[in-house]
Amino acid sequence: MRAGISELAKKLRNREVSAVELTKAYIDAIEKLNPTLNAYVHLTFDTAMKAAQEADQMLKEGDAPLLCGIPMALKDNICTDGLTTTCCSKILKDFKPYYDATVWEKLKAQGAVLLGKTNMDEFAMGSTSETSCYGAPLNPRNTNYVTGGSSGGSAAVVCANLAAYSLGSDTGGSIRQPASFCGVVGLKPTYGAVSRYGLIAYGSSLDQIGPLTNSVKDAAIVFEAIKGGDKRDQTSADYEYDSSLAECLDRDIKGMRIGVAQEFFDGINPEIKSKIEEAIKLFERNGAVIENISLPALKLALPVYYIIACAEASSNLGRYDGIRYGYRTSSYTSIEDMIVKTRSEGFGDEVKRRIMLGTYVLSSGYYDAYYKKACLIREEINREFATVFEKCDVLIAPTAPNTAFPLNYKGASPVEMYLSDICTVPVNIAGVPAISVPCGEDAKGLPVGMQLIGRRFGEATVLQAAHFYEQSAGQVIGVYEGGVGI
């Protein structure tokens, strides 16, 4: 069993290990395993060692933050001043931002040590991380299978113990689904709880940054460090939580009202359904009240999500034209020809598909039929969630309808792959928090993920329920042989 953030922090404070020694141990593990796993796409070892030296000085002076000296990773769509950030896309080849994302700004101020940037689906568009221009990361639990997406690399580095924790982004399940596939914990916070400043946008009304970790306690610690309002992100909120989120974890769940919506279980793999039903019985035996509820609008969540997300993507990705930064085609006859060729050569097939779909639903004659209607149904989904949370504290559901796909599995069509997001996208549409925790394995030994969903800014209750399950069910994280042995 690997050490969590609290254990590593204790070792650092007791001088059992220095931040430099700990960072070197992670670097050695990355050099050994990453050539196979392809989880990191940009390594920052020089800056990591410098940060570790500074962290040791902070620790020596005393009263250092809990995350001081702890090595971690960032998804490749989170901006880092002077460090390559490409969204795993050819069109942003060698791009180096000139500013830090707010989340990295906060972690850096607390002495965090950045080991590198992790692999992902191009511009966060995908469910397997195979659309990356750097090739797919491999699932450490079984390298013949995908990590999930789009934060696949962020899940893989935690699973393989190549980082103590990582940050990913979640637009329609991109933290929770890879957490499920790799058997780690993934928290998607309430929309606005964490600043999006410096996150390269996919769908601005859906994107949210969150942690991937080895335990629910670690997720609470990292979320505590990155949450809060930001004047540079007008959608962020400076919400005042009642107390430290880590302190809420051990509260008794007796009397907690847990909602079970059948709509989340329609079409789910029977093995996964059975695991979730076992978890529901565990909650019930320990005093939780199970409420059978209905969310009829969920059946419309997937088309609503893809209409809104692609519409926003077509707008957000309009800035990549080869004029200001990033890739530019080498041969062109005019400005228009240069832009067309740059975008055609720079974007991958999945990104092009979503840009075209988004442009279509926003075009004259189709806006009312598609985009406007999707926005109206989104409001109905929000109302249904609000109504359900009047009588429930959390909802329980599968994270994904299946376990990890084999590598290079394409399905019958792109739509079949989109269906893998069916359990996660309603959460982003409603802007509520959710966490994925490991919930056993299927017959092939692949991890199953369980999702716990809360009301807006209800992270404390979500984390409490998840921590109870993690401790009571004895779920073991980090069974992968490799990584740091500290």
Coordinates of N, CA, C and O in Angstrom, one line a residue, residues 36-209:
T36 N 7.1 3.2 -21.4 CA 6.1 2.2 -21.7 C 4.7 2.7 -21.6 O 3.8 2.6 -22.5
L37 N 4.4 3.5 -20.5 CA 3.1 3.9 -20.2 C 2.7 5.2 -21.0 O 1.5 5.4 -21.2
N38 N 3.6 6.0 -21.4 CA 3.4 7.2 -22.1 C 2.4 8.1 -21.4 O 1.5 8.8 -22.0
A39 N 2.4 8.1 -20.1 CA 1.5 8.9 -19.3 C 1.9 10.4 -19.2 O 1.0 11.3 -19.2
Y40 N 3.2 10.7 -19.2 CA 3.7 12.1 -19.3 C 4.1 12.4 -20.7 O 4.7 11.6 -21.4
V41 N 3.8 13.6 -21.1 CA 4.2 14.0 -22.5 C 5.2 15.2 -22.4 O 6.0 15.4 -23.4
H42 N 5.3 15.9 -21.3 CA 6.3 16.9 -21.1 C 6.9 16.8 -19.7 O 6.1 16.8 -18.7
L43 N 8.2 16.5 -19.6 CA 8.8 16.3 -18.3 C 9.5 17.6 -17.8 O 10.1 18.3 -18.6
T44 N 9.4 17.9 -16.5 CA 9.9 19.2 -16.0 C 10.8 18.9 -14.8 O 10.7 19.5 -13.8
F45 N 11.8 18.0 -15.1 CA 12.6 17.5 -14.0 C 13.5 18.6 -13.4 O 13.7 18.7 -12.2
D46 N 14.0 19.5 -14.3 CA 14.9 20.6 -13.8 C 14.2 21.5 -12.9 O 14.7 21.9 -11.8
T47 N 13.0 22.0 -13.3 CA 12.2 22.9 -12.4 C 11.7 22.1 -11.2 O 11.6 22.7 -10.1
A48 N 11.5 20.8 -11.3 CA 11.0 20.0 -10.2 C 12.1 20.0 -9.1 O 11.8 20.1 -7.9
M49 N 13.3 19.8 -9.5 CA 14.4 19.7 -8.5 C 14.6 21.1 -7.8 O 14.9 21.1 -6.6
K50 N 14.5 22.1 -8.6 CA 14.6 23.4 -8.0 C 13.5 23.7 -7.0 O 13.7 24.2 -5.9
A51 N 12.3 23.3 -7.4 CA 11.1 23.5 -6.5 C 11.3 22.6 -5.3 O 10.9 23.0 -4.2
A52 N 11.9 21.4 -5.4 CA 12.1 20.6 -4.2 C 13.1 21.2 -3.3 O 12.9 21.1 -2.0
Q53 N 14.1 21.8 -3.8 CA 15.1 22.5 -2.9 C 14.4 23.6 -2.2 O 14.7 23.8 -1.0
E54 N 13.6 24.4 -2.9 CA 12.8 25.5 -2.2 C 11.9 24.9 -1.2 O 11.7 25.6 -0.1
A55 N 11.2 23.8 -1.5 CA 10.3 23.2 -0.5 C 11.1 22.7 0.7 O 10.6 22.9 1.9
D56 N 12.2 22.2 0.6 CA 13.0 21.8 1.7 C 13.3 23.0 2.6 O 13.3 22.8 3.9
Q57 N 13.6 24.1 2.0 CA 13.9 25.3 2.8 C 12.6 25.8 3.5 O 12.7 26.1 4.7
M58 N 11.5 25.7 2.9 CA 10.2 26.0 3.5 C 9.9 25.1 4.7 O 9.5 25.5 5.8
L59 N 10.2 23.8 4.5 CA 10.0 22.8 5.6 C 10.9 23.1 6.7 O 10.6 22.9 7.9
K60 N 12.1 23.5 6.4 CA 13.1 23.7 7.5 C 12.7 24.9 8.3 O 12.9 24.9 9.5
E61 N 12.1 25.9 7.7 CA 11.7 27.1 8.4 C 10.4 26.9 9.2 O 10.1 27.7 10.1
G62 N 9.7 25.8 9.0 CA 8.6 25.4 9.8 C 7.3 26.0 9.2 O 7.3 26.9 8.4
D63 N 6.1 25.4 9.7 CA 4.8 25.9 9.3 C 4.6 25.9 7.8 O 3.9 26.8 7.2
A64 N 5.1 24.9 7.1 CA 4.9 24.8 5.7 C 3.5 24.2 5.4 O 3.0 23.4 6.2
P65 N 2.9 24.5 4.3 CA 1.6 23.9 3.9 C 1.7 22.4 3.7 O 2.8 21.9 3.5
L66 N 0.6 21.7 3.8 CA 0.6 20.3 3.8 C 1.1 19.7 2.5 O 1.8 18.7 2.5
L67 N 0.9 20.4 1.4 CA 1.3 19.9 0.1 C 2.8 20.3 -0.3 O 3.3 20.0 -1.4
C68 N 3.4 21.0 0.6 CA 4.8 21.4 0.4 C 5.7 20.2 0.2 O 5.8 19.3 1.0
G69 N 6.4 20.2 -0.9 CA 7.4 19.1 -1.2 C 6.8 17.9 -1.8 O 7.5 16.9 -2.1
I70 N 5.5 17.9 -2.0 CA 4.8 16.7 -2.6 C 4.9 16.7 -4.1 O 4.3 17.6 -4.7
P71 N 5.5 15.7 -4.8 CA 5.5 15.7 -6.3 C 4.2 15.4 -6.9 O 3.5 14.5 -6.4
M72 N 3.8 16.1 -7.9 CA 2.5 16.0 -8.6 C 2.6 16.3 -10.1 O 3.7 16.6 -10.6
A73 N 1.5 16.2 -10.7 CA 1.4 16.4 -12.2 C 0.2 17.2 -12.6 O -0.8 17.2 -11.9
L74 N 0.3 17.8 -13.8 CA -0.8 18.6 -14.3 C -1.2 18.1 -15.7 O -0.3 17.7 -16.5
K75 N -2.4 18.1 -16.0 CA -2.9 17.8 -17.3 C -2.4 18.8 -18.3 O -2.2 20.0 -18.0
D76 N -2.1 18.4 -19.6 CA -1.5 19.2 -20.5 C -2.4 20.4 -21.1 O -2.0 21.0 -22.1
N77 N -3.5 20.6 -20.5 CA -4.3 21.8 -20.9 C -4.4 22.8 -19.8 O -5.2 23.8 -19.8
I78 N -3.5 22.7 -18.8 CA -3.4 23.7 -17.7 C -2.2 24.5 -17.8 O -1.0 23.9 -17.8
C79 N -2.3 25.8 -18.0 CA -1.2 26.6 -18.4 C -0.1 26.7 -17.3 O -0.5 26.9 -16.1
T80 N 1.1 26.7 -17.7 CA 2.3 26.9 -16.8 C 3.3 27.8 -17.4 O 3.7 27.6 -18.5
D81 N 3.6 28.9 -16.7 CA 4.4 29.9 -17.3 C 5.8 29.4 -17.7 O 6.5 28.9 -16.9
G82 N 6.0 29.5 -19.0 CA 7.3 29.1 -19.6 C 7.5 27.6 -19.8 O 8.6 27.2 -20.3
L83 N 6.5 26.8 -19.5 CA 6.6 25.4 -19.6 C 5.6 24.9 -20.7 O 4.5 25.4 -20.8
T84 N 6.1 24.0 -21.6 CA 5.3 23.6 -22.7 C 3.9 23.1 -22.3 O 3.8 22.3 -21.4
T85 N 2.9 23.6 -23.0 CA 1.5 23.2 -22.8 C 0.8 23.2 -24.1 O 0.6 24.2 -24.8
T86 N 0.4 21.9 -24.6 CA 0.0 21.8 -25.9 C -1.4 21.2 -26.1 O -1.9 21.1 -27.2
C87 N -2.1 20.9 -25.0 CA -3.4 20.2 -25.2 C -3.3 18.9 -26.0 O -4.2 18.4 -26.6
C88 N -2.1 18.4 -26.1 CA -1.8 17.2 -26.9 C -2.3 17.3 -28.3 O -2.8 16.4 -28.9
S89 N -2.1 18.5 -28.9 CA -2.5 18.8 -30.2 C -1.3 19.4 -31.0 O -0.5 20.2 -30.5
K90 N -1.3 19.0 -32.3 CA -0.2 19.5 -33.2 C -0.3 21.0 -33.4 O 0.7 21.7 -33.5
I91 N -1.5 21.5 -33.3 CA -1.7 22.9 -33.5 C -1.1 23.8 -32.4 O -0.9 25.0 -32.6
L92 N -0.8 23.2 -31.3 CA -0.2 24.0 -30.2 C 1.2 23.5 -29.9 O 1.8 23.6 -28.8
K93 N 1.8 22.9 -31.0 CA 3.2 22.4 -30.8 C 4.2 23.4 -30.3 O 4.2 24.5 -30.8
D94 N 4.9 23.0 -29.2 CA 5.9 23.9 -28.6 C 5.4 25.2 -28.0 O 6.2 26.1 -27.6
F95 N 4.1 25.3 -27.8 CA 3.5 26.5 -27.2 C 3.9 26.6 -25.7 O 3.7 25.6 -24.9
K96 N 4.4 27.7 -25.3 CA 4.7 28.0 -23.9 C 3.9 29.2 -23.4 O 4.2 30.3 -23.8
P97 N 3.0 29.0 -22.5 CA 2.2 30.1 -22.0 C 3.1 31.1 -21.2 O 4.2 30.8 -20.8
Y98 N 2.6 32.3 -21.1 CA 3.4 33.4 -20.4 C 2.8 33.7 -19.0 O 3.0 34.7 -18.4
Y99 N 1.9 32.8 -18.6 CA 1.3 33.0 -17.3 C 0.9 31.6 -16.7 O 0.8 30.6 -17.4
D100 N 0.6 31.5 -15.4 CA 0.2 30.3 -14.7 C -1.3 30.3 -14.6 O -1.9 31.3 -14.3
A101 N -1.9 29.1 -14.7 CA -3.2 28.9 -14.3 C -3.4 29.1 -12.8 O -2.4 28.9 -12.0
T102 N -4.5 29.6 -12.4 CA -4.8 29.9 -11.0 C -4.5 28.7 -10.1 O -3.9 28.8 -9.0
V103 N -4.9 27.5 -10.5 CA -4.7 26.3 -9.7 C -3.2 26.0 -9.5 O -2.8 25.6 -8.4
W104 N -2.4 26.2 -10.5 CA -1.0 25.9 -10.4 C -0.3 27.1 -9.6 O 0.6 26.8 -8.8
E105 N -0.8 28.3 -9.8 CA -0.3 29.4 -9.0 C -0.5 29.1 -7.5 O 0.4 29.3 -6.7
K106 N -1.7 28.6 -7.1 CA -2.0 28.3 -5.7 C -1.1 27.1 -5.2 O -0.5 27.2 -4.1
L107 N -1.0 26.1 -6.0 CA -0.2 24.9 -5.6 C 1.3 25.3 -5.5 O 2.0 24.9 -4.6
K108 N 1.8 26.1 -6.5 CA 3.2 26.5 -6.5 C 3.5 27.3 -5.2 O 4.6 27.1 -4.6
A109 N 2.6 28.2 -4.8 CA 2.8 29.0 -3.6 C 2.8 28.1 -2.4 O 3.4 28.5 -1.4
Q110 N 2.2 26.9 -2.4 CA 2.3 26.0 -1.3 C 3.4 25.0 -1.3 O 3.5 24.1 -0.5
G111 N 4.3 25.2 -2.3 CA 5.5 24.4 -2.3 C 5.4 23.1 -3.1 O 6.2 22.2 -3.0
A112 N 4.3 23.0 -3.9 CA 4.1 21.8 -4.7 C 5.3 21.6 -5.7 O 5.8 22.6 -6.2
V113 N 5.6 20.4 -6.1 CA 6.7 20.1 -7.0 C 6.1 19.4 -8.3 O 5.5 18.3 -8.2
L114 N 6.2 20.2 -9.4 CA 5.6 19.7 -10.6 C 6.6 18.8 -11.4 O 7.7 19.3 -11.8
L115 N 6.2 17.5 -11.6 CA 7.0 16.6 -12.3 C 6.9 16.6 -13.8 O 7.8 16.3 -14.6
G116 N 5.7 17.1 -14.3 CA 5.5 17.1 -15.7 C 4.0 17.3 -16.1 O 3.2 17.4 -15.2
K117 N 3.8 17.4 -17.4 CA 2.4 17.5 -17.9 C 2.0 16.2 -18.5 O 2.7 15.4 -19.1
T118 N 0.7 15.8 -18.3 CA 0.2 14.5 -18.6 C -0.5 14.4 -19.9 O -1.1 15.4 -20.4
N119 N -0.5 13.2 -20.5 CA -1.2 12.9 -21.7 C -2.7 13.0 -21.6 O -3.3 12.9 -20.5
M120 N -3.3 13.3 -22.7 CA -4.8 13.5 -22.7 C -5.3 13.4 -24.1 O -4.6 13.5 -25.1
D121 N -6.6 13.3 -24.3 CA -7.3 13.4 -25.6 C -7.0 14.9 -26.1 O -7.1 15.8 -25.3
E122 N -6.8 15.0 -27.4 CA -6.6 16.3 -28.0 C -7.7 17.3 -27.6 O -8.9 17.0 -27.8
F123 N -7.3 18.4 -27.0 CA -8.2 19.5 -26.5 C -9.3 18.9 -25.6 O -10.4 19.4 -25.6
A124 N -9.0 17.8 -24.9 CA -9.9 17.1 -24.0 C -11.2 16.5 -24.7 O -12.2 16.3 -24.0
M125 N -11.0 16.2 -26.0 CA -12.2 15.7 -26.7 C -12.0 14.2 -27.0 O -11.3 13.8 -27.9
G126 N -12.6 13.4 -26.1 CA -12.4 11.9 -26.3 C -12.7 11.2 -24.9 O -12.7 11.8 -23.9
S127 N -12.8 9.9 -25.0 CA -13.1 9.1 -23.8 C -12.0 8.0 -23.6 O -12.2 7.1 -22.8
T128 N -10.9 8.1 -24.4 CA -9.9 7.0 -24.3 C -8.5 7.6 -24.2 O -7.5 6.8 -23.9
S129 N -8.3 8.9 -24.4 CA -7.0 9.5 -24.5 C -6.2 9.1 -25.8 O -5.0 9.4 -25.9
E130 N -6.9 8.4 -26.7 CA -6.2 8.0 -27.9 C -6.2 9.0 -29.0 O -5.5 8.8 -30.0
T131 N -6.9 10.2 -28.8 CA -6.8 11.2 -29.8 C -5.6 12.1 -29.6 O -5.4 13.1 -30.4
S132 N -4.8 11.8 -28.6 CA -3.5 12.6 -28.4 C -2.6 12.5 -29.5 O -2.4 11.5 -30.1
C133 N -2.0 13.7 -29.9 CA -1.0 13.7 -31.0 C 0.3 12.9 -30.5 O 1.2 12.6 -31.4
Y134 N 0.4 12.6 -29.3 CA 1.6 11.9 -28.8 C 1.4 10.4 -28.6 O 2.2 9.7 -28.1
G135 N 0.2 9.9 -29.1 CA -0.1 8.5 -28.9 C -0.8 8.3 -27.6 O -0.8 9.1 -26.7
A136 N -1.5 7.2 -27.4 CA -2.3 6.9 -26.2 C -1.4 6.6 -25.0 O -0.4 5.8 -25.1
P137 N -1.8 7.0 -23.8 CA -1.2 6.5 -22.6 C -1.8 5.1 -22.4 O -2.9 4.8 -22.8
L138 N -1.1 4.2 -21.7 CA -1.5 2.9 -21.4 C -2.0 2.7 -20.0 O -1.5 3.4 -19.1
N139 N -3.0 1.9 -19.8 CA -3.6 1.7 -18.4 C -2.6 0.9 -17.6 O -2.3 -0.3 -17.9
P140 N -2.1 1.4 -16.5 CA -1.1 0.6 -15.7 C -1.7 -0.7 -15.1 O -1.0 -1.6 -14.8
R141 N -3.1 -0.7 -15.0 CA -3.7 -1.9 -14.5 C -3.6 -3.1 -15.5 O -3.6 -4.2 -15.2
N142 N -3.6 -2.7 -16.8 CA -3.5 -3.7 -17.9 C -3.1 -2.9 -19.1 O -4.0 -2.2 -19.6
T143 N -1.9 -3.0 -19.6 CA -1.4 -2.1 -20.7 C -2.0 -2.5 -22.0 O -1.7 -1.8 -23.0
N144 N -2.9 -3.4 -22.1 CA -3.6 -3.7 -23.3 C -4.9 -2.9 -23.4 O -5.7 -3.0 -24.4
Y145 N -5.2 -2.1 -22.4 CA -6.4 -1.4 -22.3 C -6.1 0.1 -22.2 O -5.1 0.5 -21.7
V146 N -7.2 0.9 -22.5 CA -7.0 2.4 -22.4 C -7.1 2.9 -21.0 O -7.6 2.2 -20.1
T147 N -6.7 4.1 -20.8 CA -6.8 4.8 -19.5 C -8.1 5.4 -19.3 O -8.5 5.8 -18.2
G148 N -8.9 5.6 -20.3 CA -10.1 6.5 -20.3 C -9.6 7.9 -20.7 O -8.4 8.2 -20.9
G149 N -10.6 8.8 -20.8 CA -10.3 10.1 -21.2 C -11.3 11.2 -20.7 O -12.3 10.8 -20.2
S150 N -11.0 12.4 -20.9 CA -9.7 12.8 -21.5 C -8.5 12.9 -20.6 O -7.4 13.1 -21.1
S151 N -8.7 12.9 -19.3 CA -7.6 13.0 -18.4 C -6.9 11.7 -18.1 O -6.5 11.4 -17.0
G152 N -6.6 10.9 -19.2 CA -6.1 9.6 -19.1 C -4.7 9.6 -18.5 O -4.4 8.7 -17.6
G153 N -3.8 10.5 -18.9 CA -2.5 10.5 -18.4 C -2.5 10.9 -16.9 O -1.7 10.3 -16.1
S154 N -3.4 11.8 -16.5 CA -3.4 12.2 -15.1 C -3.9 11.0 -14.2 O -3.4 10.9 -13.1
A155 N -4.8 10.2 -14.7 CA -5.2 9.0 -13.9 C -4.1 8.0 -13.9 O -3.8 7.3 -12.9
A156 N -3.4 7.8 -15.1 CA -2.3 6.8 -15.2 C -1.1 7.1 -14.2 O -0.6 6.2 -13.6
V157 N -0.7 8.3 -14.1 CA 0.4 8.6 -13.3 C 0.1 8.4 -11.8 O 1.0 8.0 -11.0
V158 N -1.1 8.6 -11.4 CA -1.5 8.3 -10.0 C -1.6 6.8 -9.8 O -1.0 6.3 -8.8
C159 N -2.2 6.1 -10.7 CA -2.3 4.6 -10.7 C -1.0 4.0 -10.6 O -0.7 3.0 -9.8
A160 N 0.0 4.4 -11.4 CA 1.3 3.8 -11.5 C 2.3 4.4 -10.4 O 3.4 4.0 -10.4
N161 N 1.8 5.3 -9.6 CA 2.6 5.9 -8.5 C 3.8 6.7 -9.1 O 4.9 6.6 -8.6
L162 N 3.5 7.4 -10.2 CA 4.5 8.3 -10.8 C 4.2 9.7 -10.4 O 4.9 10.6 -11.0
A163 N 3.3 10.0 -9.6 CA 3.0 11.3 -8.9 C 2.1 11.0 -7.7 O 1.3 10.0 -7.7
A164 N 2.2 11.8 -6.7 CA 1.4 11.6 -5.5 C 0.0 12.0 -5.8 O -0.9 11.4 -5.2
Y165 N -0.2 12.9 -6.7 CA -1.6 13.3 -7.1 C -1.4 14.1 -8.4 O -0.3 14.4 -8.8
S166 N -2.5 14.3 -9.1 CA -2.5 15.1 -10.3 C -3.8 15.9 -10.4 O -4.7 15.6 -9.7
L167 N -3.7 16.8 -11.3 CA -4.9 17.6 -11.7 C -5.4 17.3 -13.1 O -4.5 17.1 -14.0
G168 N -6.7 17.1 -13.3 CA -7.2 17.0 -14.6 C -8.4 18.0 -14.8 O -8.6 18.8 -13.9
S169 N -9.0 17.9 -15.9 CA -10.2 18.7 -16.2 C -11.4 17.8 -16.6 O -11.2 16.7 -17.2
D170 N -12.6 18.2 -16.2 CA -13.8 17.4 -16.4 C -14.8 18.2 -17.1 O -15.4 19.2 -16.5
T171 N -15.1 17.9 -18.4 CA -16.1 18.6 -19.2 C -17.4 17.8 -19.3 O -18.5 18.3 -19.3
G172 N -17.2 16.5 -19.4 CA -18.4 15.6 -19.4 C -18.1 14.2 -18.7 O -18.7 13.2 -19.0
G173 N -17.1 14.2 -17.9 CA -16.7 13.0 -17.2 C -15.2 12.7 -17.3 O -14.7 11.6 -16.9
S174 N -14.4 13.7 -17.7 CA -13.0 13.5 -18.1 C -12.0 13.3 -16.9 O -10.9 13.0 -17.1
I175 N -12.5 13.5 -15.7 CA -11.8 13.1 -14.5 C -12.3 11.8 -14.0 O -11.5 10.9 -13.7
R176 N -13.6 11.7 -13.9 CA -14.2 10.5 -13.3 C -14.1 9.2 -14.1 O -13.8 8.2 -13.5
Q177 N -14.3 9.3 -15.4 CA -14.2 8.1 -16.2 C -12.8 7.5 -16.2 O -12.6 6.3 -16.0
P178 N -11.7 8.3 -16.4 CA -10.4 7.7 -16.3 C -10.0 7.2 -14.9 O -9.3 6.2 -14.8
A179 N -10.6 7.9 -13.9 CA -10.4 7.4 -12.5 C -11.0 6.1 -12.4 O -10.4 5.2 -11.8
S180 N -12.2 5.9 -12.9 CA -12.8 4.6 -12.9 C -12.0 3.5 -13.6 O -11.8 2.4 -13.1
F181 N -11.6 3.8 -14.8 CA -10.9 2.8 -15.7 C -9.5 2.4 -15.0 O -9.1 1.3 -15.2
C182 N -8.9 3.4 -14.3 CA -7.6 3.1 -13.8 C -7.6 2.7 -12.3 O -6.6 2.3 -11.7
G183 N -8.8 2.8 -11.7 CA -8.9 2.4 -10.3 C -8.4 3.3 -9.3 O -7.8 2.9 -8.3
V184 N -8.5 4.7 -9.6 CA -8.1 5.7 -8.6 C -9.3 6.6 -8.3 O -10.5 6.3 -8.7
V185 N -9.1 7.6 -7.4 CA -10.2 8.5 -7.0 C -10.2 9.7 -7.9 O -9.1 10.3 -8.1
G186 N -11.3 10.2 -8.4 CA -11.4 11.4 -9.2 C -12.5 12.3 -8.8 O -13.7 11.8 -8.8
L187 N -12.2 13.5 -8.4 CA -13.3 14.5 -7.9 C -13.5 15.5 -9.0 O -12.6 16.3 -9.4
K188 N -14.8 15.7 -9.4 CA -15.2 16.8 -10.2 C -15.9 17.7 -9.3 O -17.0 17.4 -8.9
P189 N -15.4 18.9 -9.0 CA -16.0 19.8 -8.1 C -17.2 20.5 -8.7 O -17.5 20.4 -9.9
T190 N -18.0 21.2 -7.9 CA -19.1 22.1 -8.3 C -18.5 23.1 -9.4 O -17.4 23.6 -9.2
Y191 N -19.3 23.3 -10.4 CA -18.9 24.3 -11.4 C -18.8 25.7 -10.7 O -19.7 26.2 -10.0
G192 N -17.6 26.3 -10.8 CA -17.3 27.6 -10.2 C -16.6 27.4 -8.8 O -16.1 28.4 -8.3
A193 N -16.5 26.2 -8.3 CA -15.8 26.1 -7.0 C -14.2 26.2 -7.2 O -13.5 26.6 -6.2
V194 N -13.7 25.9 -8.4 CA -12.3 26.0 -8.7 C -12.2 26.9 -9.9 O -12.9 26.8 -10.9
S195 N -11.3 27.9 -9.9 CA -11.1 28.8 -11.0 C -10.6 28.1 -12.2 O -9.8 27.2 -12.2
R196 N -11.2 28.5 -13.4 CA -10.8 27.9 -14.7 C -9.8 28.8 -15.4 O -9.4 28.5 -16.5
Y197 N -9.3 29.9 -14.7 CA -8.3 30.8 -15.3 C -7.1 30.0 -15.6 O -6.5 29.3 -14.7
G198 N -6.7 30.0 -16.9 CA -5.5 29.2 -17.3 C -5.8 27.8 -17.7 O -4.8 27.1 -18.2
L199 N -7.0 27.4 -17.7 CA -7.4 26.1 -18.3 C -7.8 26.4 -19.7 O -8.7 27.2 -20.0
I200 N -7.1 25.7 -20.7 CA -7.4 25.9 -22.1 C -8.8 25.4 -22.4 O -9.0 24.2 -22.2
A201 N -9.7 26.2 -22.8 CA -11.1 25.9 -22.8 C -11.5 24.8 -23.9 O -11.0 24.9 -25.0
Y202 N -12.4 24.0 -23.5 CA -13.2 23.1 -24.5 C -14.6 23.6 -24.4 O -15.1 24.3 -25.4
G203 N -15.4 23.4 -23.4 CA -16.7 23.8 -23.2 C -16.8 24.7 -22.0 O -16.8 24.2 -20.9
S204 N -16.8 26.0 -22.1 CA -16.6 26.9 -21.0 C -17.7 26.8 -19.9 O -17.4 27.1 -18.7
S205 N -18.9 26.4 -20.3 CA -20.0 26.3 -19.3 C -20.0 24.9 -18.6 O -20.8 24.7 -17.7
L206 N -19.1 24.1 -19.0 CA -19.0 22.7 -18.5 C -17.7 22.3 -17.9 O -17.7 21.5 -17.0
D207 N -16.6 22.9 -18.3 CA -15.3 22.6 -17.8 C -15.1 22.8 -16.3 O -15.6 23.8 -15.8
Q208 N -14.4 21.9 -15.7 CA -14.0 22.1 -14.3 C -12.7 21.4 -14.0 O -12.6 20.2 -14.4
I209 N -11.8 22.0 -13.2 CA -10.6 21.4 -12.8 C -10.8 20.6 -11.5 O -11.5 21.1 -10.6

